[in-house]
Amino acid sequence: MFILGTAGHIDHGKTALIYALTSIDTDRLPEEKERGMTIDLGFAWMKLPSGEKIGIVDVPGHENLIKNMIAGATGIDAVILVIDANEGWMPQTEEHFQIIDLLNIKYGIIALTKVDLVDQNRLKVVEKEIQERLKNTNFFNAPLIKVSAVKNIGIEQIKSAIQNLIAKIKPKRDIGKPRISIDRVFKVKGSGTVITGTLIGGTIHTGMEVIIFPSYRKTRIRNLQSYKEKVESAFPGSRVALNLVGIEKSELHRGDIVFGTKQIRASKNIDVQIQLLPQVKKYSLINRSEVFFFSGTKEILAKVILDEKKYLQDGETGFGQLRFKESIATYLGDRFILRIPSPSKTIGGGLIIDPLAPKHNLKDKAIINFLQTRIKLDLRELILTELNKIIFIKKDNLLANSNYADPEIREMVELLIKEGKIMATNYWLIEKNYWEEQIKKFMHQLNHEYELFPLQTGFPLNKFQSYFYYLKPEIFNHLIEVLTNTKNIASEKGIIFLPSSKPKISPEQKILISKILKIIKDNPLNPPDEKKLNSQIAESKEIIDFLIQEGEIIKLNEGILLENKNYDMMKNKLIDFLKINGSISISQVRDLLGISRKYIIPLLNKMDQEKITQRKENNRILILKNKDK
């Protein structure tokens, strides 16, 4: 589906030409009828000789209604530039043409209207004037057709020219991201709220759930029309009217956007390339000045932050950041227009390079390099620079606000992963340099732990999770997996360690080890607890942890410490007793082992934890699977 738009000075015959082409009067408002001029956007459609249906947007020509013209020009594929044969190229012709150029509309037809009211000499003068103005533009070779809507001169030639033009234009792409920038909202009796706009980015259908931005209201398409015909589906490039369920007219406004159900992301800052128009009167765009920003059908005030320049002169191009007081939803690669309020005029426009930019100044060369790399909208570079900016992102969210389809993005991502340019988990993508930094940081931290605790052979995994708290759990787990697979580290039962690590015991520590082991061995029936040992022997905690780690001693509840051999002896006595008697009480344990209740309960709890015994009322029984041990 293709959409054409008109452009040109007030009263040059845009609406009359559309009526001659389509038999549709696009002046729908009573005020427009009364004043004889188009105030708001009008819409019409026609069938070409080939049978293909196209839409036509009629825009107002008055200088005070330029914002309506911009709203209409957004989303069109080609333009019919309408010029009165008597008046020639006028101020609003110029401004409309500049807007067409800024929106990167490359295809068009020149309609020289009201030719029945001028002589041949005047026609030649105006034609020459038009050709001179179009020199070095995309429209220099555009067909120029002499027209009289009143006398039906040139109408068939216009239709043929449109047919030829459409054959050259690539259809709007279906990238699976439908969006409609609302240009009209009204209510239909018996049906409810209806919005109209140009559909781009994807297909919509009756019954489809959609989301309204900026309210994030979810609604559903009850009925769908395209060119006043009820349809089940509509495709990119169509003019559509959507009857929405459960939403009031007062909740919607021109400039709001209807999205498909894919996540909508928005920002108060966007990075852009700005192109200032050459002005008859010199003009400079000063850093931090405020301008009106137009994108789609949205009009909003923006503050301009420029790069190292304090201003841009007319005719210049440069990078900038536009800051808004409210979040806006734009796409990478979208075009925009800038206007100033006083005197009211279009000063330029440009290209959105980062629709989700962080707030920053543009004096940093790295930021300028980032923008320069993205300016060509090359998918490979966009992915790499996006990851460079945000470090890691869920795969499904990568370049969500772009004019690329998800399958295109996934295909390029897979290629970059194979090339080793980016890292990936099941759901996350990670910037390569950042990933390598995390590996270095992890190994540095592990070695540092060994320096702090030379007696340790390994460290709890959750300790490192706390150091790398900023990583998503899946990314952290992938980090451990990669380091383990490459044999940089080893992992066992929640403990990570260096495969080659061995405890480094100093002579002083060897003396402490002997002291602690002697105290524990000398008191088999009245073993010390950890707290008591720490008070008796300075700096004993690390030694105790080391002896537990090495299996020399066993730590029971309440911090009670047993020599490993002593624990095995007690455990085996209890197992032998249970094999014969089936169960054992606390008093029987006391008689069997000669220890007090203070030690009996922690000992039995330890055996319960090891799945050797199980508590049954006030006794312990041997768990069946351990009876043969």
PDB file of N, CA, C and O in Angstrom, residues 259-305:
ATOM      1  N   PHE A 259       0.454   1.038  19.428  1.00  0.00           N
ATOM      2  CA  PHE A 259       1.475   0.024  19.187  1.00  0.00           C
ATOM      3  C   PHE A 259       0.852  -1.366  19.220  1.00  0.00           C
ATOM      4  O   PHE A 259      -0.187  -1.576  19.849  1.00  0.00           O
ATOM      5  N   GLY A 260       1.531  -2.305  18.602  1.00  0.00           N
ATOM      6  CA  GLY A 260       1.224  -3.705  18.833  1.00  0.00           C
ATOM      7  C   GLY A 260       1.618  -4.040  20.260  1.00  0.00           C
ATOM      8  O   GLY A 260       2.068  -3.179  21.009  1.00  0.00           O
ATOM      9  N   THR A 261       1.502  -5.286  20.643  1.00  0.00           N
ATOM     10  CA  THR A 261       1.729  -5.649  22.048  1.00  0.00           C
ATOM     11  C   THR A 261       3.197  -5.775  22.416  1.00  0.00           C
ATOM     12  O   THR A 261       3.520  -6.039  23.563  1.00  0.00           O
ATOM     13  N   LYS A 262       4.116  -5.601  21.468  1.00  0.00           N
ATOM     14  CA  LYS A 262       5.540  -5.661  21.801  1.00  0.00           C
ATOM     15  C   LYS A 262       5.869  -4.522  22.757  1.00  0.00           C
ATOM     16  O   LYS A 262       5.278  -3.454  22.701  1.00  0.00           O
ATOM     17  N   GLN A 263       6.809  -4.771  23.626  1.00  0.00           N
ATOM     18  CA  GLN A 263       7.172  -3.802  24.655  1.00  0.00           C
ATOM     19  C   GLN A 263       7.446  -2.421  24.074  1.00  0.00           C
ATOM     20  O   GLN A 263       8.165  -2.271  23.095  1.00  0.00           O
ATOM     21  N   ILE A 264       6.859  -1.398  24.698  1.00  0.00           N
ATOM     22  CA  ILE A 264       7.105  -0.011  24.290  1.00  0.00           C
ATOM     23  C   ILE A 264       8.158   0.574  25.224  1.00  0.00           C
ATOM     24  O   ILE A 264       8.014   0.525  26.442  1.00  0.00           O
ATOM     25  N   ARG A 265       9.193   1.126  24.648  1.00  0.00           N
ATOM     26  CA  ARG A 265      10.214   1.784  25.466  1.00  0.00           C
ATOM     27  C   ARG A 265      10.247   3.257  25.084  1.00  0.00           C
ATOM     28  O   ARG A 265      10.070   3.622  23.921  1.00  0.00           O
ATOM     29  N   ALA A 266      10.446   4.108  26.067  1.00  0.00           N
ATOM     30  CA  ALA A 266      10.399   5.544  25.829  1.00  0.00           C
ATOM     31  C   ALA A 266      11.511   6.223  26.611  1.00  0.00           C
ATOM     32  O   ALA A 266      12.113   5.641  27.514  1.00  0.00           O
ATOM     33  N   SER A 267      11.804   7.458  26.264  1.00  0.00           N
ATOM     34  CA  SER A 267      12.900   8.182  26.908  1.00  0.00           C
ATOM     35  C   SER A 267      12.611   9.681  26.879  1.00  0.00           C
ATOM     36  O   SER A 267      11.886  10.167  26.005  1.00  0.00           O
ATOM     37  N   LYS A 268      13.203  10.391  27.832  1.00  0.00           N
ATOM     38  CA  LYS A 268      13.127  11.857  27.827  1.00  0.00           C
ATOM     39  C   LYS A 268      14.285  12.472  27.055  1.00  0.00           C
ATOM     40  O   LYS A 268      14.352  13.701  26.918  1.00  0.00           O
ATOM     41  N   ASN A 269      15.191  11.634  26.575  1.00  0.00           N
ATOM     42  CA  ASN A 269      16.357  12.123  25.831  1.00  0.00           C
ATOM     43  C   ASN A 269      16.532  11.294  24.568  1.00  0.00           C
ATOM     44  O   ASN A 269      16.442  10.069  24.618  1.00  0.00           O
ATOM     45  N   ILE A 270      16.791  11.956  23.446  1.00  0.00           N
ATOM     46  CA  ILE A 270      17.142  11.237  22.224  1.00  0.00           C
ATOM     47  C   ILE A 270      18.368  11.899  21.595  1.00  0.00           C
ATOM     48  O   ILE A 270      18.490  13.131  21.606  1.00  0.00           O
ATOM     49  N   ASP A 271      19.263  11.083  21.077  1.00  0.00           N
ATOM     50  CA  ASP A 271      20.430  11.599  20.351  1.00  0.00           C
ATOM     51  C   ASP A 271      20.096  11.653  18.865  1.00  0.00           C
ATOM     52  O   ASP A 271      19.533  10.700  18.315  1.00  0.00           O
ATOM     53  N   VAL A 272      20.471  12.751  18.229  1.00  0.00           N
ATOM     54  CA  VAL A 272      20.038  12.984  16.851  1.00  0.00           C
ATOM     55  C   VAL A 272      21.155  13.609  16.019  1.00  0.00           C
ATOM     56  O   VAL A 272      22.136  14.149  16.554  1.00  0.00           O
ATOM     57  N   GLN A 273      20.986  13.508  14.707  1.00  0.00           N
ATOM     58  CA  GLN A 273      21.751  14.342  13.788  1.00  0.00           C
ATOM     59  C   GLN A 273      20.809  15.447  13.324  1.00  0.00           C
ATOM     60  O   GLN A 273      19.711  15.181  12.841  1.00  0.00           O
ATOM     61  N   ILE A 274      21.245  16.685  13.499  1.00  0.00           N
ATOM     62  CA  ILE A 274      20.422  17.844  13.145  1.00  0.00           C
ATOM     63  C   ILE A 274      20.939  18.463  11.861  1.00  0.00           C
ATOM     64  O   ILE A 274      22.146  18.696  11.715  1.00  0.00           O
ATOM     65  N   GLN A 275      20.037  18.732  10.949  1.00  0.00           N
ATOM     66  CA  GLN A 275      20.365  19.445   9.707  1.00  0.00           C
ATOM     67  C   GLN A 275      19.589  20.757   9.703  1.00  0.00           C
ATOM     68  O   GLN A 275      18.357  20.758   9.710  1.00  0.00           O
ATOM     69  N   LEU A 276      20.299  21.871   9.747  1.00  0.00           N
ATOM     70  CA  LEU A 276      19.633  23.163   9.699  1.00  0.00           C
ATOM     71  C   LEU A 276      19.454  23.608   8.253  1.00  0.00           C
ATOM     72  O   LEU A 276      20.352  23.440   7.421  1.00  0.00           O
ATOM     73  N   LEU A 277      18.304  24.171   7.975  1.00  0.00           N
ATOM     74  CA  LEU A 277      18.021  24.657   6.627  1.00  0.00           C
ATOM     75  C   LEU A 277      18.794  25.943   6.352  1.00  0.00           C
ATOM     76  O   LEU A 277      18.996  26.753   7.266  1.00  0.00           O
ATOM     77  N   PRO A 278      19.193  26.157   5.110  1.00  0.00           N
ATOM     78  CA  PRO A 278      19.726  27.472   4.759  1.00  0.00           C
ATOM     79  C   PRO A 278      18.597  28.493   4.819  1.00  0.00           C
ATOM     80  O   PRO A 278      17.491  28.217   4.346  1.00  0.00           O
ATOM     81  N   GLN A 279      18.837  29.617   5.452  1.00  0.00           N
ATOM     82  CA  GLN A 279      17.782  30.614   5.652  1.00  0.00           C
ATOM     83  C   GLN A 279      18.070  31.878   4.828  1.00  0.00           C
ATOM     84  O   GLN A 279      19.230  32.238   4.592  1.00  0.00           O
ATOM     85  N   VAL A 280      16.987  32.513   4.394  1.00  0.00           N
ATOM     86  CA  VAL A 280      17.141  33.810   3.709  1.00  0.00           C
ATOM     87  C   VAL A 280      17.739  34.813   4.681  1.00  0.00           C
ATOM     88  O   VAL A 280      18.664  35.556   4.366  1.00  0.00           O
ATOM     89  N   LYS A 281      17.193  34.823   5.900  1.00  0.00           N
ATOM     90  CA  LYS A 281      17.779  35.623   6.972  1.00  0.00           C
ATOM     91  C   LYS A 281      18.608  34.674   7.835  1.00  0.00           C
ATOM     92  O   LYS A 281      18.135  33.629   8.254  1.00  0.00           O
ATOM     93  N   LYS A 282      19.840  35.035   8.099  1.00  0.00           N
ATOM     94  CA  LYS A 282      20.766  34.158   8.825  1.00  0.00           C
ATOM     95  C   LYS A 282      20.160  33.717  10.156  1.00  0.00           C
ATOM     96  O   LYS A 282      19.515  34.499  10.863  1.00  0.00           O
ATOM     97  N   TYR A 283      20.389  32.438  10.490  1.00  0.00           N
ATOM     98  CA  TYR A 283      19.850  31.893  11.731  1.00  0.00           C
ATOM     99  C   TYR A 283      20.873  30.954  12.351  1.00  0.00           C
ATOM    100  O   TYR A 283      21.546  30.207  11.651  1.00  0.00           O
ATOM    101  N   SER A 284      20.979  31.003  13.680  1.00  0.00           N
ATOM    102  CA  SER A 284      21.859  30.087  14.408  1.00  0.00           C
ATOM    103  C   SER A 284      21.048  29.372  15.486  1.00  0.00           C
ATOM    104  O   SER A 284      20.274  30.001  16.212  1.00  0.00           O
ATOM    105  N   LEU A 285      21.240  28.044  15.569  1.00  0.00           N
ATOM    106  CA  LEU A 285      20.618  27.265  16.642  1.00  0.00           C
ATOM    107  C   LEU A 285      21.606  27.222  17.802  1.00  0.00           C
ATOM    108  O   LEU A 285      22.675  26.617  17.708  1.00  0.00           O
ATOM    109  N   ILE A 286      21.239  27.889  18.874  1.00  0.00           N
ATOM    110  CA  ILE A 286      22.145  28.060  20.016  1.00  0.00           C
ATOM    111  C   ILE A 286      21.971  26.896  20.992  1.00  0.00           C
ATOM    112  O   ILE A 286      20.868  26.406  21.219  1.00  0.00           O
ATOM    113  N   ASN A 287      23.102  26.458  21.569  1.00  0.00           N
ATOM    114  CA  ASN A 287      23.086  25.400  22.564  1.00  0.00           C
ATOM    115  C   ASN A 287      22.129  25.743  23.702  1.00  0.00           C
ATOM    116  O   ASN A 287      22.084  26.862  24.177  1.00  0.00           O
ATOM    117  N   ARG A 288      21.313  24.753  24.105  1.00  0.00           N
ATOM    118  CA  ARG A 288      20.339  24.831  25.187  1.00  0.00           C
ATOM    119  C   ARG A 288      19.107  25.669  24.835  1.00  0.00           C
ATOM    120  O   ARG A 288      18.310  25.997  25.712  1.00  0.00           O
ATOM    121  N   SER A 289      18.938  25.995  23.572  1.00  0.00           N
ATOM    122  CA  SER A 289      17.728  26.712  23.175  1.00  0.00           C
ATOM    123  C   SER A 289      16.559  25.732  23.076  1.00  0.00           C
ATOM    124  O   SER A 289      16.752  24.519  22.990  1.00  0.00           O
ATOM    125  N   GLU A 290      15.339  26.264  23.089  1.00  0.00           N
ATOM    126  CA  GLU A 290      14.148  25.429  23.014  1.00  0.00           C
ATOM    127  C   GLU A 290      13.503  25.539  21.639  1.00  0.00           C
ATOM    128  O   GLU A 290      13.408  26.628  21.066  1.00  0.00           O
ATOM    129  N   VAL A 291      13.069  24.410  21.123  1.00  0.00           N
ATOM    130  CA  VAL A 291      12.452  24.344  19.798  1.00  0.00           C
ATOM    131  C   VAL A 291      11.249  23.404  19.870  1.00  0.00           C
ATOM    132  O   VAL A 291      11.113  22.621  20.812  1.00  0.00           O
ATOM    133  N   PHE A 292      10.391  23.483  18.866  1.00  0.00           N
ATOM    134  CA  PHE A 292       9.302  22.516  18.749  1.00  0.00           C
ATOM    135  C   PHE A 292       9.778  21.345  17.900  1.00  0.00           C
ATOM    136  O   PHE A 292      10.308  21.527  16.810  1.00  0.00           O
ATOM    137  N   PHE A 293       9.555  20.156  18.443  1.00  0.00           N
ATOM    138  CA  PHE A 293       9.974  18.902  17.806  1.00  0.00           C
ATOM    139  C   PHE A 293       8.735  18.214  17.248  1.00  0.00           C
ATOM    140  O   PHE A 293       7.719  18.064  17.946  1.00  0.00           O
ATOM    141  N   PHE A 294       8.802  17.804  15.976  1.00  0.00           N
ATOM    142  CA  PHE A 294       7.697  17.102  15.325  1.00  0.00           C
ATOM    143  C   PHE A 294       8.185  15.735  14.850  1.00  0.00           C
ATOM    144  O   PHE A 294       9.152  15.648  14.101  1.00  0.00           O
ATOM    145  N   SER A 295       7.489  14.693  15.299  1.00  0.00           N
ATOM    146  CA  SER A 295       7.790  13.335  14.829  1.00  0.00           C
ATOM    147  C   SER A 295       6.480  12.581  14.749  1.00  0.00           C
ATOM    148  O   SER A 295       5.713  12.571  15.714  1.00  0.00           O
ATOM    149  N   GLY A 296       6.220  11.937  13.612  1.00  0.00           N
ATOM    150  CA  GLY A 296       4.896  11.361  13.424  1.00  0.00           C
ATOM    151  C   GLY A 296       3.888  12.488  13.452  1.00  0.00           C
ATOM    152  O   GLY A 296       4.026  13.493  12.763  1.00  0.00           O
ATOM    153  N   THR A 297       2.884  12.361  14.294  1.00  0.00           N
ATOM    154  CA  THR A 297       1.915  13.447  14.457  1.00  0.00           C
ATOM    155  C   THR A 297       2.110  14.144  15.808  1.00  0.00           C
ATOM    156  O   THR A 297       1.257  14.915  16.242  1.00  0.00           O
ATOM    157  N   LYS A 298       3.229  13.859  16.462  1.00  0.00           N
ATOM    158  CA  LYS A 298       3.516  14.427  17.787  1.00  0.00           C
ATOM    159  C   LYS A 298       4.228  15.760  17.669  1.00  0.00           C
ATOM    160  O   LYS A 298       5.172  15.922  16.895  1.00  0.00           O
ATOM    161  N   GLU A 299       3.768  16.721  18.454  1.00  0.00           N
ATOM    162  CA  GLU A 299       4.439  18.019  18.571  1.00  0.00           C
ATOM    163  C   GLU A 299       4.759  18.235  20.044  1.00  0.00           C
ATOM    164  O   GLU A 299       3.881  18.130  20.903  1.00  0.00           O
ATOM    165  N   ILE A 300       6.025  18.537  20.351  1.00  0.00           N
ATOM    166  CA  ILE A 300       6.431  18.679  21.747  1.00  0.00           C
ATOM    167  C   ILE A 300       7.639  19.610  21.832  1.00  0.00           C
ATOM    168  O   ILE A 300       8.460  19.658  20.919  1.00  0.00           O
ATOM    169  N   LEU A 301       7.728  20.332  22.934  1.00  0.00           N
ATOM    170  CA  LEU A 301       8.850  21.254  23.141  1.00  0.00           C
ATOM    171  C   LEU A 301      10.093  20.473  23.552  1.00  0.00           C
ATOM    172  O   LEU A 301      10.013  19.544  24.358  1.00  0.00           O
ATOM    173  N   ALA A 302      11.234  20.855  23.001  1.00  0.00           N
ATOM    174  CA  ALA A 302      12.493  20.162  23.300  1.00  0.00           C
ATOM    175  C   ALA A 302      13.601  21.166  23.564  1.00  0.00           C
ATOM    176  O   ALA A 302      13.629  22.255  22.962  1.00  0.00           O
ATOM    177  N   LYS A 303      14.517  20.792  24.449  1.00  0.00           N
ATOM    178  CA  LYS A 303      15.735  21.591  24.664  1.00  0.00           C
ATOM    179  C   LYS A 303      16.855  20.941  23.870  1.00  0.00           C
ATOM    180  O   LYS A 303      17.027  19.729  23.910  1.00  0.00           O
ATOM    181  N   VAL A 304      17.624  21.757  23.156  1.00  0.00           N
ATOM    182  CA  VAL A 304      18.684  21.247  22.286  1.00  0.00           C
ATOM    183  C   VAL A 304      20.028  21.336  23.002  1.00  0.00           C
ATOM    184  O   VAL A 304      20.427  22.413  23.455  1.00  0.00           O
ATOM    185  N   ILE A 305      20.721  20.197  23.106  1.00  0.00           N
ATOM    186  CA  ILE A 305      22.079  20.156  23.646  1.00  0.00           C
ATOM    187  C   ILE A 305      23.005  19.806  22.475  1.00  0.00           C
ATOM    188  O   ILE A 305      22.891  18.723  21.896  1.00  0.00           O
TER     189      ILE A 305
END
